[in-house]
Tab-separated table of C-alpha atoms and ligand atoms in Angstrom:
chain	number	residue	atom	x	y	z
A	1	UNK	CA	-25.874	-8.183	1.957
A	2	UNK	CA	-25.307	-11.948	1.751
A	3	UNK	CA	-22.067	-13.295	0.233
A	4	UNK	CA	-22.839	-15.876	-2.483
A	5	UNK	CA	-19.475	-16.639	-4.085
A	6	UNK	CA	-15.830	-15.574	-4.063
A	7	UNK	CA	-13.467	-16.063	-6.991
A	8	UNK	CA	-9.763	-15.376	-6.499
A	9	UNK	CA	-7.969	-14.429	-9.727
A	10	UNK	CA	-4.175	-14.742	-9.542
A	11	UNK	CA	-2.474	-12.318	-11.948
A	12	UNK	CA	1.073	-11.649	-13.094
A	13	UNK	CA	1.707	-8.287	-14.760
A	14	UNK	CA	5.134	-7.400	-16.200
A	15	UNK	CA	6.792	-4.321	-14.660
A	16	UNK	CA	8.165	-1.616	-16.966
A	17	UNK	CA	11.520	-1.846	-15.137
A	18	UNK	CA	12.766	-4.125	-12.329
A	19	UNK	CA	11.846	-2.795	-8.874
A	20	UNK	CA	14.516	-3.390	-6.198
A	21	UNK	CA	14.202	-2.805	-2.470
A	22	UNK	CA	16.504	-3.821	0.377
A	23	UNK	CA	14.799	-7.207	0.481
A	24	UNK	CA	13.797	-8.136	-3.072
A	25	UNK	CA	14.032	-7.399	-6.805
A	26	UNK	CA	10.801	-7.821	-8.762
A	27	UNK	CA	10.205	-7.902	-12.522
A	28	UNK	CA	6.512	-8.852	-12.356
A	29	UNK	CA	3.606	-7.814	-10.186
A	30	UNK	CA	2.144	-11.055	-8.810
A	31	UNK	CA	-1.007	-10.758	-6.732
A	32	UNK	CA	-4.592	-11.932	-6.617
A	33	UNK	CA	-7.880	-10.135	-7.054
A	34	UNK	CA	-11.083	-10.948	-5.174
A	35	UNK	CA	-14.315	-11.082	-7.197
A	36	UNK	CA	-17.190	-11.430	-4.734
A	37	UNK	CA	-20.877	-11.776	-5.637
A	38	UNK	CA	-23.514	-10.714	-3.119
A	39	UNK	CA	-27.273	-11.035	-2.846
A	40	UNK	CA	-28.599	-7.580	-1.950
A	41	UNK	CA	-32.001	-5.828	-1.800
A	42	UNK	CA	-31.164	-4.553	-5.297
A	43	UNK	CA	-30.336	-8.042	-6.606
A	44	UNK	CA	-26.894	-9.473	-7.335
A	45	UNK	CA	-23.943	-7.077	-6.930
A	46	UNK	CA	-20.246	-7.824	-7.525
A	47	UNK	CA	-17.463	-6.183	-5.533
A	48	UNK	CA	-13.728	-6.379	-6.276
A	49	UNK	CA	-10.726	-6.393	-3.966
A	50	UNK	CA	-6.966	-6.709	-4.331
A	51	UNK	CA	-4.463	-8.444	-2.088
A	52	UNK	CA	-1.162	-6.555	-1.767
A	53	UNK	CA	0.715	-9.665	-0.593
A	54	UNK	CA	3.840	-10.382	-2.601
A	55	UNK	CA	4.679	-13.699	-4.235
A	56	UNK	CA	7.131	-14.418	-1.383
A	57	UNK	CA	7.028	-13.582	2.384
A	58	UNK	CA	9.806	-10.964	2.318
A	59	UNK	CA	7.984	-7.723	3.185
A	60	UNK	CA	5.815	-9.415	5.806
A	61	UNK	CA	4.810	-12.988	6.577
A	62	UNK	CA	2.070	-12.976	3.945
A	63	UNK	CA	2.406	-14.228	0.388
A	64	UNK	CA	0.070	-14.933	-2.527
A	65	UNK	CA	-0.389	-18.696	-2.084
A	66	UNK	CA	-1.009	-18.313	1.650
A	67	UNK	CA	-3.567	-15.584	1.060
A	68	UNK	CA	-5.444	-17.750	-1.429
A	69	UNK	CA	-5.331	-20.711	0.946
A	70	UNK	CA	-6.418	-18.863	4.089
A	71	UNK	CA	-9.221	-17.179	2.148
A	72	UNK	CA	-10.464	-20.471	0.693
A	73	UNK	CA	-10.230	-22.481	3.884
A	74	UNK	CA	-10.938	-19.952	6.638
A	75	UNK	CA	-11.906	-16.382	5.727
A	76	UNK	CA	-14.533	-16.819	2.996
A	77	UNK	CA	-16.416	-19.573	4.906
A	78	UNK	CA	-16.718	-17.229	7.905
A	79	UNK	CA	-18.286	-14.540	5.719
A	80	UNK	CA	-20.614	-16.993	3.955
A	81	UNK	CA	-22.240	-17.610	7.366
A	82	UNK	CA	-23.155	-13.947	7.881
A	83	UNK	CA	-26.768	-13.050	7.033
A	84	UNK	CA	-26.265	-9.269	6.865
A	85	UNK	CA	-22.675	-8.539	5.893
A	86	UNK	CA	-21.493	-4.909	5.995
A	87	UNK	CA	-18.135	-3.271	5.229
A	88	UNK	CA	-17.828	-2.092	8.834
A	89	UNK	CA	-18.160	-5.587	10.322
A	90	UNK	CA	-15.900	-7.688	8.076
A	91	UNK	CA	-12.965	-7.284	10.474
A	92	UNK	CA	-15.097	-8.339	13.425
A	93	UNK	CA	-16.361	-11.458	11.664
A	94	UNK	CA	-12.776	-12.426	10.769
A	95	UNK	CA	-11.260	-11.557	14.161
A	96	UNK	CA	-10.705	-15.153	15.302
A	97	UNK	CA	-8.372	-15.832	12.389
A	98	UNK	CA	-5.004	-14.592	13.620
A	99	UNK	CA	-2.917	-12.500	11.241
A	100	UNK	CA	-3.300	-12.441	7.443
A	101	UNK	CA	-4.176	-8.714	7.298
A	102	UNK	CA	-3.610	-8.496	3.536
A	103	UNK	CA	-5.937	-11.424	2.833
A	104	UNK	CA	-8.550	-9.911	5.144
A	105	UNK	CA	-8.144	-6.490	3.521
A	106	UNK	CA	-8.672	-7.911	0.027
A	107	UNK	CA	-11.954	-9.519	1.095
A	108	UNK	CA	-13.044	-6.400	2.976
A	109	UNK	CA	-12.375	-4.325	-0.153
A	110	UNK	CA	-14.837	-6.458	-2.126
A	111	UNK	CA	-17.495	-6.055	0.599
A	112	UNK	CA	-16.863	-2.297	0.675
A	113	UNK	CA	-17.274	-1.985	-3.095
A	114	UNK	CA	-20.480	-4.041	-3.172
A	115	UNK	CA	-21.919	-1.894	-0.355
A	116	UNK	CA	-20.918	1.291	-2.213
A	117	UNK	CA	-22.668	0.003	-5.350
A	118	UNK	CA	-25.743	-0.926	-3.277
A	119	UNK	CA	-25.824	2.631	-1.884
A	120	UNK	CA	-24.834	4.307	-5.159
A	121	UNK	CA	-21.883	5.953	-3.401
A	122	UNK	CA	-18.250	6.726	-4.216
A	123	UNK	CA	-15.542	5.501	-1.852
A	124	UNK	CA	-14.400	9.111	-1.383
A	125	UNK	CA	-17.860	10.148	-0.147
A	126	UNK	CA	-18.180	7.046	2.046
A	127	UNK	CA	-14.873	7.942	3.766
A	128	UNK	CA	-15.526	11.681	3.972
A	129	UNK	CA	-12.823	12.635	1.514
A	130	UNK	CA	-12.326	16.357	1.086
A	131	UNK	CA	-10.290	16.871	-2.110
A	132	UNK	CA	-10.661	15.981	-5.784
A	133	UNK	CA	-6.997	15.112	-6.324
A	134	UNK	CA	-4.082	14.055	-4.142
A	135	UNK	CA	-0.344	14.788	-4.516
A	136	UNK	CA	1.458	11.952	-6.259
A	137	UNK	CA	4.837	10.756	-4.982
A	138	UNK	CA	6.970	8.128	-6.629
A	139	UNK	CA	8.997	5.296	-5.154
A	140	UNK	CA	12.419	4.728	-6.708
A	141	UNK	CA	14.052	1.352	-6.333
A	142	UNK	CA	17.708	0.699	-5.578
A	143	UNK	CA	19.658	1.320	-8.783
A	144	UNK	CA	22.858	-0.286	-10.062
A	145	UNK	CA	24.886	2.929	-9.661
A	146	UNK	CA	24.770	6.434	-8.198
A	147	UNK	CA	24.717	7.832	-11.747
A	148	UNK	CA	21.692	5.663	-12.616
A	149	UNK	CA	19.950	6.816	-9.420
A	150	UNK	CA	20.445	10.480	-10.405
A	151	UNK	CA	19.227	9.757	-13.957
A	152	UNK	CA	16.075	7.899	-12.859
A	153	UNK	CA	15.156	10.521	-10.250
A	154	UNK	CA	15.799	13.303	-12.761
A	155	UNK	CA	13.297	11.632	-15.047
A	156	UNK	CA	10.590	11.469	-12.369
A	157	UNK	CA	11.217	15.098	-11.378
A	158	UNK	CA	10.866	15.979	-15.063
A	159	UNK	CA	7.546	14.135	-15.119
A	160	UNK	CA	6.424	16.358	-12.236
A	161	UNK	CA	6.130	13.950	-9.302
A	162	UNK	CA	5.399	15.804	-6.069
A	163	UNK	CA	7.854	13.805	-3.963
A	164	UNK	CA	10.696	11.328	-4.461
A	165	UNK	CA	11.112	8.264	-2.207
A	166	UNK	CA	14.389	6.408	-2.658
A	167	UNK	CA	14.976	2.897	-1.397
A	168	UNK	CA	18.246	2.552	0.532
A	169	UNK	CA	20.249	-0.249	2.140
A	170	UNK	CA	23.717	-0.496	3.722
A	171	UNK	CA	26.286	0.467	1.087
A	172	UNK	CA	23.689	2.200	-1.095
A	173	UNK	CA	22.509	5.118	1.062
A	174	UNK	CA	24.673	8.193	1.744
A	175	UNK	CA	26.312	8.373	-1.697
A	176	UNK	CA	23.113	8.200	-3.817
A	177	UNK	CA	21.258	10.594	-1.486
A	178	UNK	CA	24.136	13.100	-1.558
A	179	UNK	CA	24.401	12.849	-5.353
A	180	UNK	CA	20.661	13.447	-5.807
A	181	UNK	CA	20.729	16.496	-3.547
A	182	UNK	CA	23.833	17.771	-5.385
A	183	UNK	CA	22.180	17.297	-8.760
A	184	UNK	CA	18.694	18.659	-8.027
A	185	UNK	CA	19.032	20.867	-4.935
A	186	UNK	CA	16.973	21.061	-1.747
A	187	UNK	CA	13.679	22.340	-3.126
A	188	UNK	CA	11.888	19.078	-3.733
A	189	UNK	CA	10.341	16.563	-1.320
A	190	UNK	CA	12.878	13.767	-0.816
A	191	UNK	CA	12.642	10.802	1.593
A	192	UNK	CA	14.264	7.409	2.006
A	193	UNK	CA	12.923	3.932	2.771
A	194	UNK	CA	15.210	1.299	4.261
A	195	UNK	CA	12.680	-1.533	4.641
A	196	UNK	CA	14.245	-2.668	7.930
A	197	UNK	CA	17.757	-3.033	6.480
A	198	UNK	CA	19.637	-1.462	9.438
A	199	UNK	CA	20.079	-1.999	13.186
A	200	UNK	CA	20.495	0.424	16.066
A	201	UNK	CA	24.252	-0.198	15.748
A	202	UNK	CA	24.041	1.846	12.489
A	203	UNK	CA	22.710	4.937	14.333
A	204	UNK	CA	25.856	7.047	13.818
A	205	UNK	CA	25.896	6.115	10.113
A	206	UNK	CA	22.185	6.897	9.676
A	207	UNK	CA	22.647	10.264	11.403
A	208	UNK	CA	24.750	11.293	8.395
A	209	UNK	CA	21.449	11.431	6.464
A	210	UNK	CA	20.433	14.414	8.610
A	211	UNK	CA	22.507	16.763	6.492
A	212	UNK	CA	20.292	16.231	3.401
A	213	UNK	CA	17.042	17.775	4.634
A	214	UNK	CA	14.950	14.644	4.075
A	215	UNK	CA	11.208	14.658	4.746
A	216	UNK	CA	11.575	11.419	6.716
A	217	UNK	CA	13.393	8.127	7.014
A	218	UNK	CA	11.076	5.132	6.684
A	219	UNK	CA	11.438	1.905	8.750
A	220	UNK	CA	15.222	1.844	9.110
A	221	UNK	CA	15.113	-0.872	11.790
A	222	UNK	CA	13.402	-4.249	12.217
A	223	UNK	CA	9.992	-4.811	10.581
A	224	UNK	CA	8.359	-5.564	13.943
A	225	UNK	CA	10.306	-3.036	16.021
A	226	UNK	CA	8.905	0.018	17.803
A	227	UNK	CA	11.162	0.587	20.869
A	228	UNK	CA	14.475	0.788	19.007
A	229	UNK	CA	12.950	3.179	16.470
A	230	UNK	CA	12.072	5.403	19.463
A	231	UNK	CA	15.742	5.278	20.540
A	232	UNK	CA	16.924	6.099	17.000
A	233	UNK	CA	14.389	8.937	16.701
A	234	UNK	CA	16.042	10.613	19.697
A	235	UNK	CA	19.405	10.504	17.880
A	236	UNK	CA	18.301	11.773	14.454
A	237	UNK	CA	16.924	15.092	13.203
A	238	UNK	CA	15.267	13.432	10.189
A	239	UNK	CA	11.646	12.610	11.152
A	240	UNK	CA	11.099	8.900	11.848
A	241	UNK	CA	8.397	7.166	9.808
A	242	UNK	CA	7.108	3.612	10.365
A	243	UNK	CA	5.614	1.287	7.755
A	244	UNK	CA	6.019	-2.463	8.425
A	245	UNK	CA	5.710	-2.114	12.234
A	246	UNK	CA	2.310	-0.427	12.091
A	247	UNK	CA	0.140	-3.517	11.726
A	248	UNK	CA	-2.930	-2.074	13.500
A	249	UNK	CA	-4.360	1.018	15.183
A	250	UNK	CA	-3.106	-0.479	18.462
A	251	UNK	CA	0.464	-0.631	17.112
A	252	UNK	CA	0.089	2.937	15.852
A	253	UNK	CA	-0.965	4.037	19.337
A	254	UNK	CA	2.075	2.295	20.870
A	255	UNK	CA	4.446	3.830	18.314
A	256	UNK	CA	3.054	7.333	18.819
A	257	UNK	CA	3.098	7.080	22.636
A	258	UNK	CA	6.674	5.719	22.613
A	259	UNK	CA	7.890	8.489	20.285
A	260	UNK	CA	8.890	5.920	17.658
A	261	UNK	CA	7.182	7.713	14.788
A	262	UNK	CA	6.345	11.289	13.911
A	263	UNK	CA	4.996	10.259	10.506
A	264	UNK	CA	3.040	7.098	9.652
A	265	UNK	CA	2.870	5.349	6.272
A	266	UNK	CA	-0.686	4.023	5.983
A	267	UNK	CA	-1.307	0.889	3.876
A	268	UNK	CA	-4.754	-0.691	4.229
A	269	UNK	CA	-3.445	-4.166	3.286
A	270	UNK	CA	-0.833	-4.118	6.046
A	271	UNK	CA	-3.387	-3.314	8.765
A	272	UNK	CA	-6.249	-5.609	7.737
A	273	UNK	CA	-8.297	-3.209	5.642
A	274	UNK	CA	-9.496	0.294	4.855
A	275	UNK	CA	-11.740	0.490	7.939
A	276	UNK	CA	-8.705	-0.070	10.228
A	277	UNK	CA	-6.594	2.244	8.054
A	278	UNK	CA	-9.095	5.059	8.594
A	279	UNK	CA	-8.912	4.446	12.365
A	280	UNK	CA	-5.127	4.944	12.167
A	281	UNK	CA	-5.652	8.145	10.171
A	282	UNK	CA	-8.039	9.442	12.851
A	283	UNK	CA	-5.733	8.392	15.735
A	284	UNK	CA	-2.696	10.049	14.120
A	285	UNK	CA	-4.635	13.256	13.456
A	286	UNK	CA	-5.678	13.361	17.127
A	287	UNK	CA	-1.984	13.202	18.086
A	288	UNK	CA	-0.772	15.701	15.468
A	289	UNK	CA	1.076	12.895	13.640
A	290	UNK	CA	1.250	13.247	9.856
A	291	UNK	CA	0.237	10.332	7.669
A	292	UNK	CA	0.791	9.580	3.983
A	293	UNK	CA	-0.512	6.738	1.847
A	294	UNK	CA	1.969	3.977	1.142
A	295	UNK	CA	1.893	1.775	-1.930
A	296	UNK	CA	2.398	-1.919	-2.641
A	297	UNK	CA	2.680	-1.713	-6.435
A	298	UNK	CA	-1.098	-2.087	-6.625
A	299	UNK	CA	-3.037	-2.382	-9.848
A	300	UNK	CA	-5.385	0.461	-10.745
A	301	UNK	CA	-8.037	-1.115	-8.503
A	302	UNK	CA	-5.938	-0.718	-5.365
A	303	UNK	CA	-4.546	2.649	-6.492
A	304	UNK	CA	-8.065	4.023	-7.019
A	305	UNK	CA	-9.146	2.899	-3.535
A	306	UNK	CA	-5.902	4.282	-2.045
A	307	UNK	CA	-6.488	7.671	-3.708
A	308	UNK	CA	-9.921	7.858	-2.061
A	309	UNK	CA	-8.444	7.130	1.377
A	310	UNK	CA	-5.645	9.651	0.739
A	311	UNK	CA	-8.311	12.332	0.142
A	312	UNK	CA	-8.942	12.467	3.920
A	313	UNK	CA	-7.592	15.645	5.580
A	314	UNK	CA	-4.925	13.931	7.724
A	315	UNK	CA	-2.990	12.754	4.646
A	316	UNK	CA	-0.769	15.830	4.639
A	317	UNK	CA	2.283	14.346	2.884
A	318	UNK	CA	2.411	13.036	-0.710
A	319	UNK	CA	1.834	9.300	-0.884
A	320	UNK	CA	3.136	6.479	-3.078
A	321	UNK	CA	0.166	6.819	-5.424
A	322	UNK	CA	2.027	7.156	-8.692
A	323	UNK	CA	0.525	6.770	-12.138
A	324	UNK	CA	-0.127	3.274	-13.485
A	325	UNK	CA	2.643	3.821	-16.020
A	326	UNK	CA	5.263	4.045	-13.263
A	327	UNK	CA	5.021	0.253	-12.938
A	328	UNK	CA	2.881	-1.144	-15.763
A	329	UNK	CA	2.832	-0.969	-19.563
A	330	UNK	CA	-0.923	-1.357	-19.170
A	331	UNK	CA	-3.163	-1.611	-16.123
A	332	UNK	CA	-6.033	-4.070	-15.660
A	333	UNK	CA	-8.337	-1.103	-14.945
A	334	UNK	CA	-8.578	2.369	-16.426
A	335	UNK	CA	-5.119	3.967	-16.124
A	336	UNK	CA	-4.414	6.024	-13.008
A	337	UNK	CA	-2.847	9.132	-14.546
A	338	UNK	CA	-0.364	11.413	-12.756
A	339	UNK	CA	-0.501	15.006	-13.995
A	340	UNK	CA	0.931	18.208	-12.447
A	341	UNK	CA	2.224	16.138	-9.510
A	342	UNK	CA	-1.193	14.727	-8.563
A	343	UNK	CA	-3.713	12.006	-9.326
A	344	UNK	CA	-7.489	12.475	-9.386
A	345	UNK	CA	-9.625	10.976	-6.642
A	346	UNK	CA	-12.170	8.728	-8.394
A	347	UNK	CA	-15.743	10.027	-8.063
A	348	UNK	CA	-17.611	7.101	-9.613
A	349	UNK	CA	-19.731	4.633	-7.646
A	350	UNK	CA	-17.653	2.016	-5.838
A	351	UNK	CA	-13.911	2.452	-6.346
A	352	UNK	CA	-14.639	4.312	-9.576
A	353	UNK	CA	-12.640	1.977	-11.800
A	354	UNK	CA	-13.512	-1.388	-13.325
A	355	UNK	CA	-11.539	-4.518	-14.086
A	356	UNK	CA	-11.149	-4.892	-17.869
A	357	UNK	CA	-12.181	-8.528	-18.579
A	358	UNK	CA	-9.836	-8.814	-21.582
A	359	UNK	CA	-6.841	-7.603	-19.567
A	360	UNK	CA	-7.790	-9.829	-16.627
A	361	UNK	CA	-7.815	-12.733	-19.075
A	362	UNK	CA	-4.437	-11.721	-20.448
A	363	UNK	CA	-2.666	-11.415	-17.097
A	364	UNK	CA	-4.531	-14.122	-15.207
A	365	UNK	CA	-2.448	-17.169	-14.269
A	366	UNK	CA	-5.040	-19.014	-12.181
A	367	UNK	CA	-8.491	-18.699	-10.643
A	368	UNK	CA	-10.148	-20.475	-7.753
A	369	UNK	CA	-13.895	-20.288	-7.096
A	370	UNK	CA	-15.065	-20.539	-3.491
A	371	UNK	CA	-18.716	-21.409	-2.785
A	372	UNK	CA	-20.591	-21.759	0.537
B	401	LIG	O1	4.426	3.059	-5.422
B	401	LIG	C1	4.205	1.898	-5.063
B	401	LIG	O2	3.104	1.314	-5.195
B	401	LIG	C2	5.331	1.154	-4.354
B	401	LIG	C3	5.792	1.934	-3.155
B	401	LIG	C4	6.842	1.142	-2.417
B	401	LIG	O3	8.005	1.465	-2.473
B	401	LIG	N1	6.406	0.077	-1.750
B	401	LIG	C5	7.351	-0.777	-1.038
B	401	LIG	C6	7.413	-0.329	0.395
B	401	LIG	O4	8.313	-0.793	1.110
B	401	LIG	O5	6.601	0.515	0.783
B	401	LIG	C7	6.942	-2.208	-1.251
B	401	LIG	C8	6.558	-2.586	-2.521
B	401	LIG	C9	6.175	-3.891	-2.795
B	401	LIG	C10	6.158	-4.822	-1.763
B	401	LIG	C11	6.535	-4.435	-0.491
B	401	LIG	C12	6.906	-3.113	-0.227
């Protein structure tokens, strides 16, 4: 395939309720979509991708404006020069640009989808997915009070979510977790995500979480740390899970070998794309390390692609692939629907969903066209 043009559509979609983590509080989903047109043996084909970078560099160093800039000035020009572009080689062609995994992943997604359309193939089949639906977990932001936390989680349990993930930070951790366990018992999957809000000095405090039978504790320490997480893992019974630190298969190998993680949160955007994410899945499986699919408040496009990846056999824990309605009043693709604690794995060609032009128009705030 030969890349002919790339258009980046910046969108802002209102959230149904504010989403608060230890490092930010969001009321809109701001991201950009990649619309890439390719010349192929079957004529012109368009592939779509989604960048999971936030509007500000608070989860990682990436952010929307930087992703648009690095794509316009560096990444797209590199791909325009490739005569026969394939999904499996995008990362190689972009390897000299340091960093920017989310921007690279968004472009790779568009190449993947065009290749799937060229080969009349679903993403699930391309990856070797084995199931038609995947368990659907939900991520719960930091609430204003313990009572509100119990109420919100009760609502999601009512809806039938397979697993609850609660954001925590110093001062909003033990009490809400204890109250949720007291209110709903021990028979549901419950985990916490600190987004790097603690330090090793907090080890004794974090060990108090061990009494609540949590599935895991996610990234309690620094976003780039591996060694200290290995130290903390020795002190806690709750399984250690890494998110932000796992920026590549290499980092995953280091974390596994150092005993820093017994569960890995896989996010294609964080590691540079779905091809690298599958390598991490395969590496973890070889080491008996469980993986689950993380979420970055993606639109239905990203959620559909994530569900396909999560259909691989190593994804043994429910991921953050909630229904579209968990975050959005309306999605820019067909709605991803959670039912009976699961979401369907799309079976259509490509990612199995399409961008609704009218909704793209409604939520679009800017577009930039990039030509060779
Ligand atoms: O369900 C979802 O899509 C969101 C899951 C979630 O909590 N994501 C968190 C995270 O730290 O993993 C996040 C969201 C947005 C930006 C950065 C991080």
